[in-house]
Coordinates of C-alpha atoms in Angstrom, one line a residue:
Chain A
M1 CA 0.1 -0.1 -0.2
T2 CA 1.8 3.4 -0.7
T3 CA -0.1 6.8 0.5
A4 CA -0.2 9.8 -1.3
T5 CA 1.1 12.4 0.0
T6 CA 0.1 16.3 -2.5
T7 CA 3.1 18.8 -1.5
V8 CA 2.4 22.6 -1.7
H9 CA 5.2 24.6 -2.8
D10 CA 5.0 27.9 -0.8
R11 CA 5.4 31.0 -3.0
Y12 CA 5.7 33.1 -0.3
P13 CA 6.8 32.0 2.8
T14 CA 6.0 34.4 6.8
R15 CA 5.7 34.0 9.5
L16 CA 9.3 32.7 10.0
T17 CA 11.2 32.0 13.2
E18 CA 13.9 33.6 12.2
A19 CA 14.5 36.3 9.9
A20 CA 14.2 35.7 5.9
P21 CA 14.7 38.5 3.2
M22 CA 12.3 40.6 1.4
M23 CA 11.7 39.4 -1.7
R24 CA 10.6 41.0 -5.5
R25 CA 6.9 38.6 -5.5
P26 CA 6.8 36.5 -8.1
D27 CA 3.7 37.3 -9.6
P28 CA 2.3 40.2 -11.2
T29 CA 0.3 42.9 -10.3
V30 CA -2.0 43.2 -13.5
W31 CA -3.3 39.9 -14.3
G32 CA -4.6 39.0 -18.5
E33 CA -5.8 42.4 -20.7
A34 CA -8.5 42.5 -20.1
D35 CA -10.6 46.1 -20.9
G36 CA -12.3 47.5 -19.2
P37 CA -13.6 50.6 -17.4
F38 CA -9.9 50.5 -16.3
T39 CA -8.2 53.4 -19.2
P40 CA -4.7 52.0 -20.1
E41 CA -3.1 54.7 -18.7
Q42 CA -4.9 53.5 -15.6
V43 CA -3.8 49.7 -15.2
A44 CA -0.3 50.9 -16.0
A45 CA 0.0 53.5 -13.5
Y46 CA -2.2 50.9 -10.9
D47 CA -0.1 48.0 -11.8
A48 CA 3.3 50.6 -11.1
K49 CA 2.0 51.8 -8.0
G50 CA 0.1 49.5 -6.7
F51 CA -3.2 51.3 -6.5
H52 CA -5.1 53.5 -8.3
I53 CA -7.5 56.8 -6.7
Q54 CA -10.9 57.0 -8.2
D55 CA -12.6 61.2 -7.1
G56 CA -16.4 60.6 -7.4
L57 CA -16.7 57.4 -7.5
L58 CA -20.2 57.7 -5.6
T59 CA -22.5 59.7 -5.8
P60 CA -23.9 61.9 -3.1
A61 CA -26.1 59.8 -2.3
Q62 CA -24.6 56.5 -2.4
V63 CA -22.8 57.2 -0.2
Q64 CA -25.4 58.8 2.4
S65 CA -26.9 55.0 1.7
C66 CA -23.7 53.4 3.0
W67 CA -23.2 55.3 5.9
T68 CA -27.0 54.6 6.7
E69 CA -26.1 50.5 6.6
F70 CA -23.4 51.3 9.2
T71 CA -25.1 53.1 11.7
R72 CA -28.2 50.4 11.0
L73 CA -25.8 47.9 11.3
A74 CA -23.9 48.8 14.6
A75 CA -27.2 49.1 16.6
D76 CA -28.1 46.1 15.2
R77 CA -28.1 43.2 18.0
E78 CA -28.0 40.1 15.6
V79 CA -24.9 41.2 13.9
A80 CA -23.1 42.3 16.7
A81 CA -23.7 38.7 18.4
S82 CA -21.6 37.8 14.7
G83 CA -18.9 38.2 15.9
A84 CA -18.8 40.9 13.2
V85 CA -18.3 43.6 15.3
V86 CA -15.4 45.3 16.4
R87 CA -14.4 47.7 18.8
E88 CA -11.5 49.8 20.0
R89 CA -9.5 49.1 22.6
D90 CA -9.8 51.9 25.0
S91 CA -13.2 52.4 24.2
D92 CA -17.1 51.1 23.5
A93 CA -16.9 52.7 20.1
V94 CA -17.3 50.5 17.1
R95 CA -14.0 50.0 15.0
S96 CA -14.8 48.1 12.1
I97 CA -18.0 45.8 11.3
F98 CA -17.1 42.4 9.4
A99 CA -19.3 41.0 6.1
V100 CA -21.3 43.6 5.3
H101 CA -22.0 43.0 1.7
R102 CA -24.3 39.3 3.5
H103 CA -25.1 41.4 6.1
S104 CA -26.8 44.7 4.1
P105 CA -28.6 44.3 0.7
V106 CA -26.8 47.7 0.3
I107 CA -23.9 46.7 0.1
D108 CA -24.0 44.1 -2.0
A109 CA -25.1 45.3 -4.1
L110 CA -22.6 47.8 -4.3
A111 CA -20.1 45.4 -4.8
R112 CA -21.8 44.2 -7.8
T113 CA -22.0 47.6 -9.3
P114 CA -20.4 47.5 -12.7
R115 CA -18.7 49.9 -12.1
I116 CA -16.7 48.3 -9.6
L117 CA -17.1 44.5 -10.3
D118 CA -15.8 45.7 -13.5
R119 CA -12.9 47.3 -12.7
A120 CA -11.7 44.2 -9.9
R121 CA -12.5 42.0 -12.7
Q122 CA -10.4 43.8 -15.6
I123 CA -7.6 43.8 -13.4
L124 CA -8.1 40.3 -11.8
G125 CA -8.8 38.7 -15.0
S126 CA -11.2 36.5 -13.7
E127 CA -14.7 36.5 -12.1
V128 CA -14.4 37.3 -8.5
Y129 CA -15.7 37.0 -5.4
I130 CA -15.6 38.4 -2.3
H131 CA -12.7 37.9 0.1
Q132 CA -13.5 40.3 3.0
S133 CA -16.0 43.2 3.8
R134 CA -16.1 46.1 6.0
I135 CA -16.7 48.8 7.5
N136 CA -14.4 50.8 9.2
A137 CA -15.2 53.4 11.7
M138 CA -12.3 55.6 12.6
P139 CA -14.1 57.7 14.9
G140 CA -12.9 61.7 15.5
M141 CA -10.9 61.6 19.1
V142 CA -10.4 58.0 19.9
G143 CA -9.6 56.5 16.3
T144 CA -6.4 54.1 16.5
G145 CA -4.1 54.1 13.3
F146 CA -3.2 50.1 11.9
G147 CA 0.7 49.9 11.5
W148 CA 2.0 49.2 8.9
H149 CA 1.6 46.3 6.9
S150 CA 0.6 44.4 3.7
D151 CA -2.5 42.5 3.6
F152 CA -1.8 39.9 1.4
E153 CA 0.9 38.9 4.0
T154 CA -2.5 37.6 6.9
W155 CA -4.1 36.1 3.3
H156 CA -2.1 34.1 2.9
A157 CA -0.8 33.4 6.3
E158 CA -4.4 33.0 7.6
D159 CA -6.4 32.3 5.0
G160 CA -4.5 31.0 2.2
L161 CA -4.9 32.2 -0.5
P162 CA -1.8 31.1 -2.6
A163 CA -1.4 34.3 -4.5
P164 CA -2.1 38.4 -4.1
R165 CA -4.4 38.0 -7.8
T166 CA -6.6 40.4 -4.5
V167 CA -7.9 43.5 -5.4
S168 CA -9.0 46.1 -2.4
L169 CA -11.3 49.0 -2.7
S170 CA -12.0 51.9 0.2
I171 CA -14.4 54.2 -0.8
A172 CA -14.4 57.2 1.7
L173 CA -17.9 57.4 3.4
T174 CA -16.6 60.5 5.1
D175 CA -14.0 63.1 4.1
N176 CA -10.5 61.8 4.7
F177 CA -8.3 64.3 5.0
P178 CA -4.8 64.2 5.6
F179 CA -4.8 64.3 9.1
N180 CA -7.8 61.8 10.2
G181 CA -5.6 58.9 10.0
G182 CA -6.2 58.7 6.3
L183 CA -4.3 56.1 4.4
M184 CA -0.6 56.0 3.7
L185 CA 1.2 53.5 0.8
M186 CA 4.3 53.0 -0.4
P187 CA 3.8 53.6 -3.9
G188 CA 5.5 50.5 -5.9
A189 CA 6.3 48.4 -2.6
H190 CA 3.6 46.2 -3.8
R191 CA 6.0 44.3 -5.8
V192 CA 8.1 42.8 -2.4
F193 CA 6.3 40.7 0.1
V194 CA 8.5 41.4 3.2
P195 CA 8.6 38.3 5.3
C196 CA 7.5 38.4 9.0
I197 CA 8.7 37.0 11.5
G198 CA 7.0 34.8 14.0
E199 CA 4.0 32.0 14.5
T200 CA 0.6 32.8 14.3
P201 CA -1.4 32.3 18.0
D202 CA -4.7 30.4 18.0
A203 CA -7.6 32.7 16.6
N204 CA -5.2 36.0 17.0
F205 CA -7.3 37.2 14.5
R206 CA -8.8 38.6 17.9
E207 CA -6.0 41.4 18.7
S208 CA -5.3 41.7 15.1
L209 CA -7.9 43.2 14.4
Q210 CA -7.8 45.9 16.7
E211 CA -4.0 45.8 17.4
Q212 CA -2.0 43.9 14.1
T213 CA 1.8 42.7 16.8
I214 CA 1.7 39.3 14.1
G215 CA 2.7 39.5 10.4
V216 CA 3.8 43.1 10.2
P217 CA 6.8 44.0 8.9
S218 CA 10.0 45.1 11.3
D219 CA 10.5 48.5 11.4
E220 CA 14.2 48.4 9.4
A221 CA 11.9 47.3 6.8
V222 CA 9.5 50.0 6.8
T223 CA 12.4 51.8 7.1
E224 CA 13.8 50.4 3.7
L225 CA 11.1 50.6 2.2
G226 CA 9.9 54.5 2.8
L227 CA 13.3 55.9 1.7
E228 CA 13.5 52.9 -1.7
F229 CA 9.8 53.5 -2.7
G230 CA 8.4 57.3 -0.3
I231 CA 4.5 57.6 0.7
E232 CA 1.2 58.7 -1.5
Q233 CA -1.7 59.4 1.3
F234 CA -5.5 58.6 0.1
T235 CA -7.2 62.1 0.1
G236 CA -9.9 63.4 -0.9
P237 CA -13.9 64.2 -0.7
A238 CA -16.9 61.3 0.8
G239 CA -17.5 59.3 -2.6
D240 CA -13.8 58.7 -3.5
A241 CA -12.4 55.9 -4.0
L242 CA -9.2 53.6 -3.7
F243 CA -8.2 50.3 -5.5
F244 CA -5.0 48.7 -4.3
D245 CA -3.3 45.7 -4.7
A246 CA -3.5 42.7 -2.0
N247 CA 0.5 43.3 -1.6
S248 CA 0.2 47.4 -0.7
M249 CA 2.1 48.7 2.3
H250 CA 0.0 50.4 3.7
A251 CA -0.7 51.7 7.1
S252 CA -2.7 54.6 8.8
S253 CA -2.4 56.7 12.2
N254 CA -4.8 57.5 14.7
N255 CA -7.5 59.7 14.3
I256 CA -7.4 62.5 17.0
T257 CA -9.5 64.9 15.2
P258 CA -12.9 65.4 15.6
F259 CA -13.1 64.2 12.5
S260 CA -14.5 60.8 11.5
R261 CA -13.5 59.3 9.5
A262 CA -15.0 55.7 8.1
N263 CA -15.1 53.5 5.5
V264 CA -16.2 50.9 3.0
F265 CA -14.2 48.6 2.1
L266 CA -14.4 45.1 -0.4
V267 CA -11.7 43.1 -1.3
F268 CA -12.3 41.2 -4.5
N269 CA -10.6 38.0 -4.3
S270 CA -10.2 35.6 -7.9
V271 CA -12.3 32.2 -8.6
E272 CA -8.4 31.0 -9.2
N273 CA -6.9 32.4 -6.2
A274 CA -9.3 30.3 -4.0
P275 CA -8.4 29.7 -0.2
A276 CA -6.1 26.6 0.4
A277 CA -5.3 25.6 4.0
P278 CA -3.3 28.6 5.7
F279 CA 0.4 29.1 4.9
G280 CA 0.7 30.7 8.7
G281 CA -1.8 29.8 10.7
R282 CA -4.3 26.1 12.0
T283 CA -7.3 27.2 11.4
P284 CA -8.7 29.3 9.0
R285 CA -10.3 32.6 10.2
P286 CA -14.5 32.7 10.6
S287 CA -16.4 32.8 7.4
H288 CA -17.1 36.5 8.2
I289 CA -13.6 37.7 8.5
A290 CA -12.4 35.6 5.3
D291 CA -15.4 34.1 3.2
R292 CA -14.4 30.6 1.7
D293 CA -16.8 30.5 -0.9
T294 CA -16.0 31.7 -4.0
T295 CA -19.5 31.8 -6.2
P296 CA -19.0 34.8 -8.8
L297 CA -20.5 37.5 -7.8
T298 CA -23.2 38.0 -10.0
P299 CA -23.3 41.6 -11.8
L300 CA -25.9 44.6 -11.3
R301 CA -29.5 44.7 -13.1
S302 CA -28.9 48.4 -13.6
T303 CA -32.0 49.1 -11.4
E304 CA -30.9 47.4 -7.5
F305 CA -28.4 50.1 -7.4
A306 CA -29.1 53.5 -9.1
Chain B
M1 CA -0.8 98.7 61.7
T2 CA -2.1 98.3 58.1
T3 CA -1.3 95.0 56.2
A4 CA -0.9 96.0 51.9
T5 CA -2.0 93.5 50.1
T6 CA -2.0 93.2 45.7
T7 CA -4.1 91.3 44.5
V8 CA -3.4 89.7 40.8
H9 CA -6.9 89.1 39.1
D10 CA -6.7 86.8 36.9
R11 CA -8.5 87.3 33.4
Y12 CA -7.4 83.4 32.3
P13 CA -8.9 81.4 34.9
T14 CA -7.2 77.3 34.8
R15 CA -7.0 74.0 36.0
L16 CA -10.4 74.6 37.9
T17 CA -12.1 72.1 39.9
E18 CA -15.0 72.1 37.6
A19 CA -16.1 72.8 34.6
A20 CA -16.3 76.3 33.3
P21 CA -16.9 78.3 29.9
M22 CA -14.9 78.5 26.5
M23 CA -14.5 82.8 26.5
R24 CA -13.4 85.3 24.2
R25 CA -10.0 86.4 24.9
P26 CA -9.9 89.7 26.1
D27 CA -6.4 90.5 24.9
P28 CA -5.7 91.4 21.2
T29 CA -3.5 88.3 18.6
V30 CA -2.0 91.7 16.8
W31 CA -1.1 94.3 19.5
G32 CA -0.2 97.6 18.1
E33 CA 0.5 99.4 14.5
A34 CA 4.6 98.8 14.2
D35 CA 6.0 98.5 10.4
G36 CA 8.2 95.8 9.8
P37 CA 8.4 92.2 7.1
F38 CA 4.4 90.9 7.4
T39 CA 2.8 93.3 5.0
P40 CA -0.8 94.1 6.1
E41 CA -2.1 92.0 4.6
Q42 CA -0.6 89.3 6.2
V43 CA -0.6 90.6 9.9
A44 CA -4.2 90.7 9.1
A45 CA -4.8 87.3 8.1
Y46 CA -2.6 86.5 11.2
D47 CA -5.0 88.0 13.2
A48 CA -7.8 86.6 11.7
K49 CA -6.3 82.7 11.4
G50 CA -3.4 83.3 14.5
F51 CA -0.5 82.0 12.3
H52 CA 0.9 82.3 9.6
I53 CA 3.2 80.6 7.5
Q54 CA 6.3 82.0 5.9
D55 CA 7.9 80.3 2.9
G56 CA 11.2 79.4 2.5
L57 CA 12.1 81.5 5.8
L58 CA 15.7 79.4 6.0
T59 CA 18.1 78.7 3.6
P60 CA 18.8 75.3 2.9
A61 CA 22.2 76.0 4.3
Q62 CA 20.8 77.1 7.5
V63 CA 18.4 74.4 8.0
Q64 CA 21.9 72.6 8.0
S65 CA 23.9 74.5 10.3
C66 CA 20.8 73.8 12.8
W67 CA 20.4 70.5 12.4
T68 CA 23.9 69.5 12.9
E69 CA 23.3 72.2 15.9
F70 CA 20.5 69.3 17.1
T71 CA 22.9 66.3 17.1
R72 CA 25.9 68.3 18.5
L73 CA 23.6 69.1 21.1
A74 CA 22.1 65.2 21.2
A75 CA 24.8 64.4 22.4
D76 CA 25.9 66.9 24.9
R77 CA 26.5 65.4 28.3
E78 CA 26.4 68.7 30.3
V79 CA 23.2 70.2 27.8
A80 CA 21.8 66.5 28.7
A81 CA 23.3 67.3 32.6
S82 CA 21.1 70.3 32.7
G83 CA 17.8 68.6 32.0
A84 CA 17.5 70.0 28.7
V85 CA 17.5 66.8 26.8
V86 CA 13.7 65.1 26.7
R87 CA 13.1 61.6 25.4
E88 CA 10.4 59.5 23.6
R89 CA 8.3 57.4 26.3
D90 CA 8.7 54.0 25.1
S91 CA 12.7 55.0 23.0
D92 CA 16.3 56.5 24.0
A93 CA 14.8 58.4 21.3
V94 CA 15.2 62.3 22.3
R95 CA 12.2 64.0 22.1
S96 CA 12.5 67.7 22.9
I97 CA 16.0 69.0 23.4
F98 CA 15.1 72.3 25.6
A99 CA 16.8 76.0 25.6
V100 CA 18.4 75.7 22.6
H101 CA 19.1 79.5 22.6
R102 CA 21.5 78.9 25.9
H103 CA 23.5 76.1 24.5
S104 CA 23.4 76.7 20.8
P105 CA 25.5 80.3 19.9
V106 CA 23.7 80.0 16.1
I107 CA 20.3 79.3 17.3
D108 CA 20.5 81.8 20.0
A109 CA 22.3 84.2 16.6
L110 CA 18.8 82.4 14.6
A111 CA 16.5 84.0 17.2
R112 CA 18.7 86.9 16.9
T113 CA 18.3 87.3 12.9
P114 CA 15.9 90.9 11.9
R115 CA 14.0 88.8 8.9
I116 CA 13.0 87.2 12.5
L117 CA 12.7 89.0 15.3
D118 CA 11.6 91.9 13.3
R119 CA 8.4 89.8 13.1
A120 CA 8.2 89.1 16.8
R121 CA 8.3 93.3 17.4
Q122 CA 5.5 93.5 15.0
I123 CA 2.9 90.9 16.1
L124 CA 3.8 91.8 19.5
G125 CA 4.7 96.0 19.6
S126 CA 7.3 95.8 21.8
E127 CA 10.6 95.3 22.4
V128 CA 10.7 90.9 22.8
Y129 CA 12.9 87.7 24.5
I130 CA 13.4 84.6 24.3
H131 CA 10.5 82.9 26.8
Q132 CA 10.9 78.8 25.7
S133 CA 13.3 77.0 23.1
R134 CA 13.7 73.8 21.8
I135 CA 14.3 71.8 19.5
N136 CA 11.9 69.1 18.8
A137 CA 13.2 65.5 16.9
M138 CA 10.0 63.8 16.6
P139 CA 11.8 61.3 15.5
G140 CA 10.7 58.6 12.6
M141 CA 8.1 55.4 13.8
V142 CA 8.4 56.1 17.2
G143 CA 7.6 59.6 17.1
T144 CA 4.4 60.3 19.0
G145 CA 2.6 63.3 19.0
F146 CA 1.0 66.5 21.1
G147 CA -2.5 66.6 21.7
W148 CA -4.9 69.4 21.0
H149 CA -3.7 71.9 23.2
S150 CA -3.5 75.9 24.2
D151 CA 0.6 76.7 25.2
F152 CA -0.6 79.9 26.4
E153 CA -2.2 77.7 28.9
T154 CA 0.3 76.3 31.0
W155 CA 2.3 79.2 30.7
H156 CA -0.5 81.0 32.2
A157 CA -0.6 79.0 34.9
E158 CA 2.5 76.8 35.0
D159 CA 5.0 80.0 34.1
G160 CA 2.8 83.3 35.4
L161 CA 2.8 85.0 31.6
P162 CA -0.6 87.4 32.2
A163 CA -1.9 87.1 28.7
P164 CA -1.1 85.4 25.0
R165 CA 1.9 88.3 24.6
T166 CA 3.6 85.7 23.1
V167 CA 4.2 84.4 19.3
S168 CA 5.6 80.7 18.3
L169 CA 8.2 80.2 15.5
S170 CA 8.7 76.5 14.5
I171 CA 10.6 76.2 11.8
A172 CA 10.8 73.1 9.9
L173 CA 14.7 71.4 9.8
T174 CA 12.9 68.6 7.9
D175 CA 10.2 67.8 5.1
N176 CA 7.0 68.2 7.2
F177 CA 4.2 65.7 4.6
P178 CA 0.6 65.9 5.3
F179 CA 1.4 62.3 6.6
N180 CA 4.8 62.5 9.4
G181 CA 3.5 64.0 12.5
G182 CA 2.4 67.7 10.8
L183 CA 1.3 70.0 13.4
M184 CA -2.6 71.0 13.0
L185 CA -3.8 73.9 13.7
M186 CA -7.9 75.0 14.5
P187 CA -8.0 78.5 12.4
G188 CA -9.9 81.2 14.5
A189 CA -9.2 79.6 17.6
H190 CA -6.9 81.5 19.5
R191 CA -9.8 84.3 20.2
V192 CA -11.3 82.0 21.9
F193 CA -9.4 80.5 25.2
V194 CA -10.6 77.3 27.0
P195 CA -10.1 76.9 31.0
C196 CA -9.4 73.3 31.8
I197 CA -9.9 71.2 35.2
G198 CA -7.3 70.1 37.4
E199 CA -5.0 71.3 39.3
T200 CA -1.7 71.1 38.6
P201 CA 0.8 68.9 40.3
D202 CA 4.2 69.6 42.1
A203 CA 7.1 69.3 38.8
N204 CA 4.1 68.8 36.2
F205 CA 6.6 69.3 33.4
R206 CA 8.3 66.0 34.2
E207 CA 5.5 64.7 33.1
S208 CA 3.5 66.6 30.5
L209 CA 6.8 67.1 28.1
Q210 CA 6.2 63.7 27.2
E211 CA 2.5 63.6 26.9
Q212 CA 0.6 66.4 28.1
T213 CA -2.8 65.5 30.7
I214 CA -3.3 68.6 33.0
G215 CA -4.4 72.7 30.9
V216 CA -5.9 70.1 28.1
P217 CA -9.1 70.5 26.4
S218 CA -12.0 68.2 27.2
D219 CA -12.6 65.9 24.1
E220 CA -16.1 68.2 24.3
A221 CA -14.2 71.1 24.0
V222 CA -12.1 70.0 20.5
T223 CA -14.8 69.0 19.5
E224 CA -17.2 71.5 19.7
L225 CA -13.8 74.5 18.4
G226 CA -13.3 71.9 15.3
L227 CA -16.8 71.9 13.8
E228 CA -16.6 75.9 14.6
F229 CA -12.9 76.5 13.2
G230 CA -12.0 73.8 11.4
I231 CA -8.1 72.0 10.9
E232 CA -5.2 73.7 8.5
Q233 CA -2.4 71.9 8.5
F234 CA 1.5 73.2 8.3
T235 CA 2.9 71.0 6.2
G236 CA 6.0 71.9 3.9
P237 CA 10.0 71.6 2.9
A238 CA 12.5 72.1 4.9
G239 CA 12.7 76.6 5.9
D240 CA 9.3 77.0 5.2
A241 CA 8.7 78.6 9.1
L242 CA 4.9 79.0 10.8
F243 CA 4.8 82.2 13.0
F244 CA 1.6 81.4 15.5
D245 CA 0.2 83.0 18.0
A246 CA 0.1 81.9 22.3
N247 CA -2.8 80.3 22.3
S248 CA -3.6 78.8 19.3
M249 CA -5.1 75.1 19.4
H250 CA -2.7 72.7 18.2
A251 CA -2.5 69.1 17.9
S252 CA -0.1 66.8 16.0
S253 CA -0.6 63.0 15.3
N254 CA 1.8 59.8 15.9
N255 CA 4.6 59.7 13.7
I256 CA 4.5 56.7 12.2
T257 CA 6.3 56.8 9.1
P258 CA 10.2 56.3 8.6
F259 CA 10.8 60.0 8.0
S260 CA 11.4 62.0 10.7
R261 CA 10.1 65.7 11.9
A262 CA 12.3 67.5 13.7
N263 CA 11.9 71.6 13.8
V264 CA 13.3 74.3 15.9
F265 CA 10.9 76.1 18.1
L266 CA 11.6 79.6 18.9
V267 CA 8.8 81.9 21.6
F268 CA 9.0 85.0 21.2
N269 CA 7.2 86.8 24.2
S270 CA 6.4 90.9 24.9
V271 CA 8.8 92.5 27.4
E272 CA 5.5 94.0 28.5
N273 CA 4.3 90.4 29.3
A274 CA 7.3 89.4 32.1
P275 CA 6.2 86.5 33.7
A276 CA 4.8 86.9 37.6
A277 CA 4.2 84.2 39.9
P278 CA 2.4 81.4 38.4
F279 CA -1.4 80.9 37.7
G280 CA -2.1 77.8 38.2
G281 CA 0.9 75.7 40.3
R282 CA 3.4 77.2 43.0
T283 CA 7.0 76.9 42.0
P284 CA 7.7 79.0 38.1
R285 CA 8.7 76.5 36.1
P286 CA 12.7 75.5 35.5
S287 CA 14.7 78.4 33.1
H288 CA 15.5 75.9 30.7
I289 CA 11.9 75.3 30.5
A290 CA 10.6 78.7 30.6
D291 CA 13.3 80.8 30.4
R292 CA 12.2 84.1 33.2
D293 CA 15.2 86.7 32.0
T294 CA 13.6 89.2 30.5
T295 CA 16.1 90.8 29.1
P296 CA 15.4 92.3 25.1
L297 CA 16.4 90.2 22.3
T298 CA 19.8 92.7 20.3
P299 CA 19.3 92.3 16.3
L300 CA 21.9 90.3 15.3
R301 CA 24.6 91.9 13.1
S302 CA 24.1 91.1 9.5
T303 CA 27.5 89.3 9.7
E304 CA 26.4 86.8 12.4
F305 CA 24.6 84.1 10.7
A306 CA 24.4 84.5 6.9

């Protein structure tokens, strides 16, 4: 009798016991050459920088619908009981609500709006589904930031996404000023994968969604990348949107102003990049944080989200 | 026998035991109508907003001289022994060096440079001296911010300055980006005095220079002022400078970028506003934090600081 074993080669090793050098990522940023809403110049810039800012993606009325949904979900006991609500570490203020595309028909429709869905398909060169969705409130005065990190590092280690074939979309629901904790990105650093040190604790997400300490690059790596690539910031009025690569190196500072900085956040993953077993952890994270249902999103009929 | 007592009426009561309403300040912002380097339009804007940004106040070579002085003073054992060096709370990184005009001939000359000194005299309508000077390093990655506060509140309560007849100058020694902890100000809020709650502890400055907890406005006051006045930020390349009123409501966020944000900071007080006994504390702060020698600054001869 023989035992057949399958070995999955991990091209993005992380959560290591000792330091490993940064590496050029083996995968592309733009997958294929599909046509879509992005112009060729926008696609080229996305490829080079790892992100694209789309002014006025939502109208004020659409922003208001999303905001109304946030308010509703933040007060919904079933949503809270599902574990989808994360609060600030030092206050009861709502920091994030997860799986908003599951809990809200408005957000579900938003994700399937052609001008959004077709952009994700264009970059990823395939059908897509939602790996994660959330609304981040970043409340005024008490909002704490997110240190420098690559989302893909966590999605690979803890959720089992094989490759960074993923586009994230952050839509401003309130004005994003330069000074209220706006997202900072290092243009071009998405092409560099930074292996991180430290084993993943069980149920790490309970801590990491408030303050991430595992799966974060060293200060030395951040300094090196910062000096090589510089920093740009996503700022703009409510309705503006940022599309960015899963491996973008990004961070946000605390918000000590009275102006909240709320954003809706949708992560589109390619159906050809379905989650496997976690590469750096034991148990996949719960489905409200990392959805494992890879059913492709169907485009919205034009009447559903005016 | 009679005892003569002098009662000093405190027009800016603070460090109170119970909440008191914010008040319109009884003193002007611009004292007199002296001519000087500021144009009438700049003076009017300073009067209305409580600050003025002067692009390119220092040349790159002058910036470099100040930076060299910072490096020298940060390593000087006598300076450290004098208590003038404040370190970050969670690291050994130098946060501030005080009394730099006493320890450095370069900074002393800088303060007496006519294009600087004459601006301070113009706003304050009198001879001036240095109440406080320092260099803030705001080191990359570890620099922690300063919460919302009015400098005058502390200078009145802990140093005994009777009125906000004081101009502060912050000169960028490194580029001040929007995202590396740059100073935020509320334009117009300098006309509002916010009484603060809480008795001043002895030697409060030992804590407050790392993180101020006494003499700070409530979150409610900050929110109210923020909604009324909005927020502007001082950004610009090294050499740009900010003149601002002693009672400006200002703050800075943490610096989680790899780019340090160092500034030299000079506080000019009118000789007609000499420090009295502290209005909200017992013992005046040490002279390296609050100088009580009100000898007027003499203008630099043109050859001293090229």
